[in-house]
Amino acid sequence: MHNCSYCYARSLLDFRGLWNAENPRVADIQKIRRKLEKVPPGTILRLGGMTDCFQPMESQEQITYQTIEQLNEYGIGYLIVTKSHLAGEERYRKLYDPKLAHIQITITCFDDKKALAYEKASSPSKRLRALLKLQEEGFDVTLRLSPLIEEYLDFDHLNRLPVDKVLVEFLRVNGWIKKWFPDLDYQKYVLRQSGYWHLPLEEKIRILKKIHLPLTVCEDVTEHYEYWKQHINPNPLDCCNLRK
């Protein structure tokens, strides 16, 4: 339902007829339960990879809430990745097990009006308040800049935020994203890998120097990932830098 113009998942699923922002399919909680019974101990499951687990319909359907209840029961760790303030609501804060929960809230720009032009998620200001509330209560929380688009990010505002951790994921570009997100200058995206165009490593390093907060980088380009492991990421074996 967020229907983000820059979304790589949307570009993967739209042409297959599997993307319906008006009426998305609701997951079957019974199927989820059966799958969780087979998850090995020590696993951390990501909620919100190809689609957001806190879309507006969660307020009615409660599938994510029920899933987290099951994860708590089985003692399975979970990484929530979302661009919704719902993840910080009181009922969810009471639900999360601090030993199992990791929450990453995505913001692409801090201008509420500008963000609405390319994503139908809750406003960045609401997301930021949710993130800071979760952090205040001691949860493992990360501000996720995903994707980081230099032209849309106020770095001065970012660097003033009292956030403990930042995760960066750069924009990946294909023909679908260029069509939906036409206002960006794509001339710098000159590196081709796995069906997408990416910024060169030197350009990414230049942009990251603008961030003065503790950060880690999630990366698709193989050579770039090796660089982040060696020079940037606090934990070379975990680009999400989850609390142990």
Short mmCIF file of N, CA, C and O in Angstrom, two decimals, residues 159-230:
data_model
loop_
_atom_site.label_atom_id
_atom_site.label_comp_id
_atom_site.label_asym_id
_atom_site.label_seq_id
_atom_site.Cartn_x
_atom_site.Cartn_y
_atom_site.Cartn_z
N ASN A 159 22.31 14.65 10.97
CA ASN A 159 23.43 14.62 11.92
C ASN A 159 23.08 15.20 13.29
O ASN A 159 23.80 14.98 14.26
N ARG A 160 21.98 15.94 13.36
CA ARG A 160 21.53 16.49 14.65
C ARG A 160 20.64 15.51 15.42
O ARG A 160 20.34 15.75 16.60
N LEU A 161 20.24 14.44 14.80
CA LEU A 161 19.31 13.51 15.44
C LEU A 161 20.00 12.69 16.53
O LEU A 161 21.13 12.22 16.34
N PRO A 162 19.33 12.47 17.66
CA PRO A 162 19.91 11.67 18.75
C PRO A 162 19.67 10.18 18.54
O PRO A 162 19.13 9.50 19.41
N VAL A 163 20.09 9.67 17.40
CA VAL A 163 19.88 8.25 17.11
C VAL A 163 21.20 7.49 17.32
O VAL A 163 22.28 8.00 17.06
N ASP A 164 21.06 6.25 17.79
CA ASP A 164 22.24 5.46 18.13
C ASP A 164 22.87 4.80 16.92
O ASP A 164 24.09 4.59 16.88
N LYS A 165 22.03 4.41 15.94
CA LYS A 165 22.56 3.66 14.80
C LYS A 165 21.85 4.08 13.51
O LYS A 165 20.65 4.33 13.50
N VAL A 166 22.62 4.11 12.43
CA VAL A 166 22.09 4.42 11.10
C VAL A 166 22.53 3.31 10.15
O VAL A 166 23.68 2.85 10.20
N LEU A 167 21.62 2.87 9.31
CA LEU A 167 21.95 1.90 8.26
C LEU A 167 21.66 2.53 6.90
O LEU A 167 20.61 3.13 6.69
N VAL A 168 22.61 2.40 5.99
CA VAL A 168 22.49 2.99 4.65
C VAL A 168 22.33 1.88 3.62
O VAL A 168 23.05 0.87 3.65
N GLU A 169 21.40 2.08 2.71
CA GLU A 169 21.25 1.23 1.53
C GLU A 169 21.04 2.15 0.34
O GLU A 169 20.09 2.94 0.32
N PHE A 170 21.93 2.10 -0.63
CA PHE A 170 21.86 3.01 -1.76
C PHE A 170 20.80 2.57 -2.77
O PHE A 170 20.45 1.39 -2.86
N LEU A 171 20.33 3.53 -3.54
CA LEU A 171 19.32 3.28 -4.57
C LEU A 171 19.89 2.39 -5.66
O LEU A 171 21.02 2.55 -6.09
N ARG A 172 19.08 1.41 -6.09
CA ARG A 172 19.40 0.62 -7.28
C ARG A 172 18.36 0.98 -8.34
O ARG A 172 17.19 1.18 -8.02
N VAL A 173 18.77 1.02 -9.59
CA VAL A 173 17.95 1.62 -10.63
C VAL A 173 17.76 0.66 -11.81
O VAL A 173 18.71 0.01 -12.25
N ASN A 174 16.51 0.58 -12.29
CA ASN A 174 16.25 -0.08 -13.57
C ASN A 174 15.22 0.74 -14.33
O ASN A 174 14.85 1.84 -13.91
N GLY A 175 14.76 0.25 -15.48
CA GLY A 175 13.85 1.01 -16.32
C GLY A 175 12.54 1.34 -15.64
O GLY A 175 11.97 2.43 -15.85
N TRP A 176 12.03 0.40 -14.83
CA TRP A 176 10.77 0.64 -14.14
C TRP A 176 10.91 1.79 -13.15
O TRP A 176 10.04 2.67 -13.07
N ILE A 177 11.99 1.80 -12.38
CA ILE A 177 12.20 2.85 -11.38
C ILE A 177 12.40 4.20 -12.05
O ILE A 177 11.88 5.22 -11.58
N LYS A 178 13.10 4.22 -13.17
CA LYS A 178 13.26 5.49 -13.91
C LYS A 178 11.91 6.04 -14.35
O LYS A 178 11.68 7.25 -14.36
N LYS A 179 10.99 5.15 -14.72
CA LYS A 179 9.67 5.58 -15.18
C LYS A 179 8.83 6.13 -14.03
O LYS A 179 8.15 7.15 -14.17
N TRP A 180 8.88 5.47 -12.87
CA TRP A 180 8.06 5.88 -11.73
C TRP A 180 8.66 7.04 -10.95
O TRP A 180 7.96 7.76 -10.26
N PHE A 181 9.98 7.20 -11.05
CA PHE A 181 10.71 8.16 -10.22
C PHE A 181 11.56 9.03 -11.16
O PHE A 181 12.78 8.98 -11.15
N PRO A 182 10.89 9.84 -12.00
CA PRO A 182 11.57 10.48 -13.13
C PRO A 182 12.38 11.73 -12.80
O PRO A 182 13.13 12.21 -13.64
N ASP A 183 12.22 12.28 -11.61
CA ASP A 183 12.83 13.58 -11.31
C ASP A 183 14.29 13.51 -10.90
O ASP A 183 14.92 14.53 -10.65
N LEU A 184 14.84 12.32 -10.83
CA LEU A 184 16.22 12.15 -10.38
C LEU A 184 17.17 12.13 -11.58
O LEU A 184 16.83 11.62 -12.65
N ASP A 185 18.36 12.67 -11.39
CA ASP A 185 19.40 12.62 -12.42
C ASP A 185 20.14 11.28 -12.29
O ASP A 185 20.83 11.03 -11.31
N TYR A 186 19.97 10.42 -13.29
CA TYR A 186 20.52 9.06 -13.22
C TYR A 186 21.88 8.92 -13.91
O TYR A 186 22.39 7.81 -14.04
N GLN A 187 22.49 10.02 -14.30
CA GLN A 187 23.75 9.94 -15.05
C GLN A 187 24.88 9.33 -14.22
O GLN A 187 25.82 8.76 -14.78
N LYS A 188 24.81 9.46 -12.90
CA LYS A 188 25.88 8.93 -12.05
C LYS A 188 25.75 7.42 -11.83
O LYS A 188 26.69 6.80 -11.33
N TYR A 189 24.61 6.85 -12.17
CA TYR A 189 24.39 5.42 -11.95
C TYR A 189 24.95 4.64 -13.14
O TYR A 189 24.25 4.31 -14.08
N VAL A 190 26.24 4.36 -13.08
CA VAL A 190 26.96 3.85 -14.25
C VAL A 190 27.44 2.41 -14.07
O VAL A 190 27.94 1.80 -15.02
N LEU A 191 27.28 1.86 -12.86
CA LEU A 191 27.77 0.51 -12.59
C LEU A 191 26.62 -0.48 -12.70
O LEU A 191 25.60 -0.35 -12.02
N ARG A 192 26.77 -1.49 -13.56
CA ARG A 192 25.72 -2.46 -13.81
C ARG A 192 26.02 -3.77 -13.09
O ARG A 192 27.11 -4.34 -13.21
N GLN A 193 25.05 -4.26 -12.30
CA GLN A 193 25.18 -5.58 -11.67
C GLN A 193 23.78 -6.09 -11.31
O GLN A 193 22.95 -5.35 -10.80
N SER A 194 23.55 -7.38 -11.61
CA SER A 194 22.32 -8.08 -11.23
C SER A 194 21.06 -7.37 -11.70
O SER A 194 20.06 -7.30 -10.98
N GLY A 195 21.11 -6.82 -12.90
CA GLY A 195 19.92 -6.22 -13.48
C GLY A 195 19.63 -4.80 -13.06
O GLY A 195 18.59 -4.23 -13.43
N TYR A 196 20.53 -4.18 -12.28
CA TYR A 196 20.32 -2.81 -11.81
C TYR A 196 21.56 -1.97 -12.10
O TYR A 196 22.68 -2.48 -12.23
N TRP A 197 21.33 -0.65 -12.15
CA TRP A 197 22.43 0.31 -12.23
C TRP A 197 22.67 0.88 -10.84
O TRP A 197 21.74 1.18 -10.10
N HIS A 198 23.97 1.02 -10.49
CA HIS A 198 24.36 1.47 -9.16
C HIS A 198 25.34 2.64 -9.27
O HIS A 198 26.01 2.81 -10.29
N LEU A 199 25.47 3.40 -8.18
CA LEU A 199 26.52 4.39 -8.09
C LEU A 199 27.87 3.71 -7.96
O LEU A 199 27.98 2.64 -7.34
N PRO A 200 28.94 4.29 -8.51
CA PRO A 200 30.28 3.73 -8.29
C PRO A 200 30.69 3.88 -6.84
O PRO A 200 30.16 4.73 -6.10
N LEU A 201 31.64 3.07 -6.40
CA LEU A 201 32.06 3.05 -5.01
C LEU A 201 32.57 4.42 -4.56
O LEU A 201 32.25 4.87 -3.45
N GLU A 202 33.35 5.10 -5.39
CA GLU A 202 33.90 6.40 -5.01
C GLU A 202 32.79 7.40 -4.69
O GLU A 202 32.92 8.22 -3.77
N GLU A 203 31.71 7.34 -5.46
CA GLU A 203 30.59 8.25 -5.22
C GLU A 203 29.87 7.90 -3.92
O GLU A 203 29.48 8.79 -3.15
N LYS A 204 29.72 6.63 -3.63
CA LYS A 204 29.09 6.22 -2.38
C LYS A 204 29.94 6.67 -1.17
O LYS A 204 29.40 7.15 -0.17
N ILE A 205 31.25 6.51 -1.28
CA ILE A 205 32.13 6.92 -0.18
C ILE A 205 32.02 8.43 0.05
O ILE A 205 31.96 8.89 1.19
N ARG A 206 31.97 9.19 -1.03
CA ARG A 206 31.83 10.65 -0.91
C ARG A 206 30.55 11.02 -0.15
O ARG A 206 30.56 11.87 0.74
N ILE A 207 29.45 10.36 -0.48
CA ILE A 207 28.17 10.65 0.17
C ILE A 207 28.21 10.27 1.64
O ILE A 207 27.73 11.02 2.51
N LEU A 208 28.80 9.12 1.95
CA LEU A 208 28.82 8.65 3.33
C LEU A 208 29.64 9.58 4.24
O LEU A 208 29.39 9.63 5.45
N LYS A 209 30.59 10.30 3.68
CA LYS A 209 31.38 11.23 4.49
C LYS A 209 30.53 12.37 5.05
O LYS A 209 30.95 13.06 5.98
N LYS A 210 29.33 12.56 4.51
CA LYS A 210 28.43 13.60 5.00
C LYS A 210 27.70 13.17 6.27
O LYS A 210 27.08 13.99 6.94
N ILE A 211 27.76 11.88 6.59
CA ILE A 211 27.05 11.36 7.75
C ILE A 211 28.01 11.23 8.92
O ILE A 211 29.05 10.57 8.82
N HIS A 212 27.67 11.86 10.05
CA HIS A 212 28.56 11.87 11.21
C HIS A 212 28.01 11.06 12.37
O HIS A 212 28.35 11.31 13.53
N LEU A 213 27.17 10.09 12.06
CA LEU A 213 26.57 9.22 13.06
C LEU A 213 27.10 7.80 12.87
O LEU A 213 27.56 7.45 11.78
N PRO A 214 27.03 6.95 13.90
CA PRO A 214 27.48 5.55 13.74
C PRO A 214 26.65 4.87 12.66
O PRO A 214 25.41 4.88 12.72
N LEU A 215 27.32 4.28 11.67
CA LEU A 215 26.55 3.72 10.56
C LEU A 215 27.11 2.39 10.09
O LEU A 215 28.24 2.01 10.38
N THR A 216 26.26 1.70 9.36
CA THR A 216 26.61 0.45 8.70
C THR A 216 25.97 0.50 7.31
O THR A 216 25.03 1.27 7.09
N VAL A 217 26.50 -0.28 6.37
CA VAL A 217 26.02 -0.23 4.99
C VAL A 217 25.54 -1.60 4.54
O VAL A 217 26.25 -2.59 4.67
N CYS A 218 24.33 -1.63 4.01
CA CYS A 218 23.77 -2.82 3.37
C CYS A 218 24.00 -2.68 1.88
O CYS A 218 23.70 -1.63 1.31
N GLU A 219 24.52 -3.69 1.22
CA GLU A 219 25.00 -3.52 -0.16
C GLU A 219 24.72 -4.72 -1.04
O GLU A 219 24.81 -5.87 -0.61
N ASP A 220 24.36 -4.44 -2.31
CA ASP A 220 24.12 -5.48 -3.31
C ASP A 220 25.33 -5.73 -4.21
O ASP A 220 25.51 -6.83 -4.72
N VAL A 221 26.13 -4.70 -4.45
CA VAL A 221 27.28 -4.84 -5.33
C VAL A 221 28.39 -5.58 -4.57
O VAL A 221 28.85 -5.12 -3.52
N THR A 222 28.82 -6.70 -5.09
CA THR A 222 29.72 -7.60 -4.37
C THR A 222 31.00 -6.91 -3.92
O THR A 222 31.39 -6.99 -2.74
N GLU A 223 31.67 -6.21 -4.83
CA GLU A 223 32.94 -5.57 -4.50
C GLU A 223 32.73 -4.46 -3.45
O GLU A 223 33.57 -4.27 -2.57
N HIS A 224 31.63 -3.75 -3.55
CA HIS A 224 31.35 -2.68 -2.60
C HIS A 224 31.08 -3.26 -1.22
O HIS A 224 31.53 -2.69 -0.21
N TYR A 225 30.38 -4.37 -1.17
CA TYR A 225 30.08 -5.00 0.11
C TYR A 225 31.38 -5.39 0.82
O TYR A 225 31.50 -5.23 2.05
N GLU A 226 32.34 -5.89 0.07
CA GLU A 226 33.62 -6.25 0.68
C GLU A 226 34.32 -5.02 1.25
O GLU A 226 34.95 -5.09 2.31
N TYR A 227 34.19 -3.89 0.57
CA TYR A 227 34.79 -2.66 1.07
C TYR A 227 34.14 -2.23 2.38
O TYR A 227 34.83 -1.88 3.34
N TRP A 228 32.81 -2.25 2.44
CA TRP A 228 32.12 -1.85 3.67
C TRP A 228 32.49 -2.77 4.83
O TRP A 228 32.65 -2.31 5.97
N LYS A 229 32.60 -4.07 4.54
CA LYS A 229 32.98 -5.02 5.58
C LYS A 229 34.33 -4.66 6.20
O LYS A 229 34.53 -4.76 7.41
N GLN A 230 35.25 -4.24 5.37
CA GLN A 230 36.61 -3.99 5.83
C GLN A 230 36.79 -2.60 6.44
O GLN A 230 37.64 -2.41 7.32
#
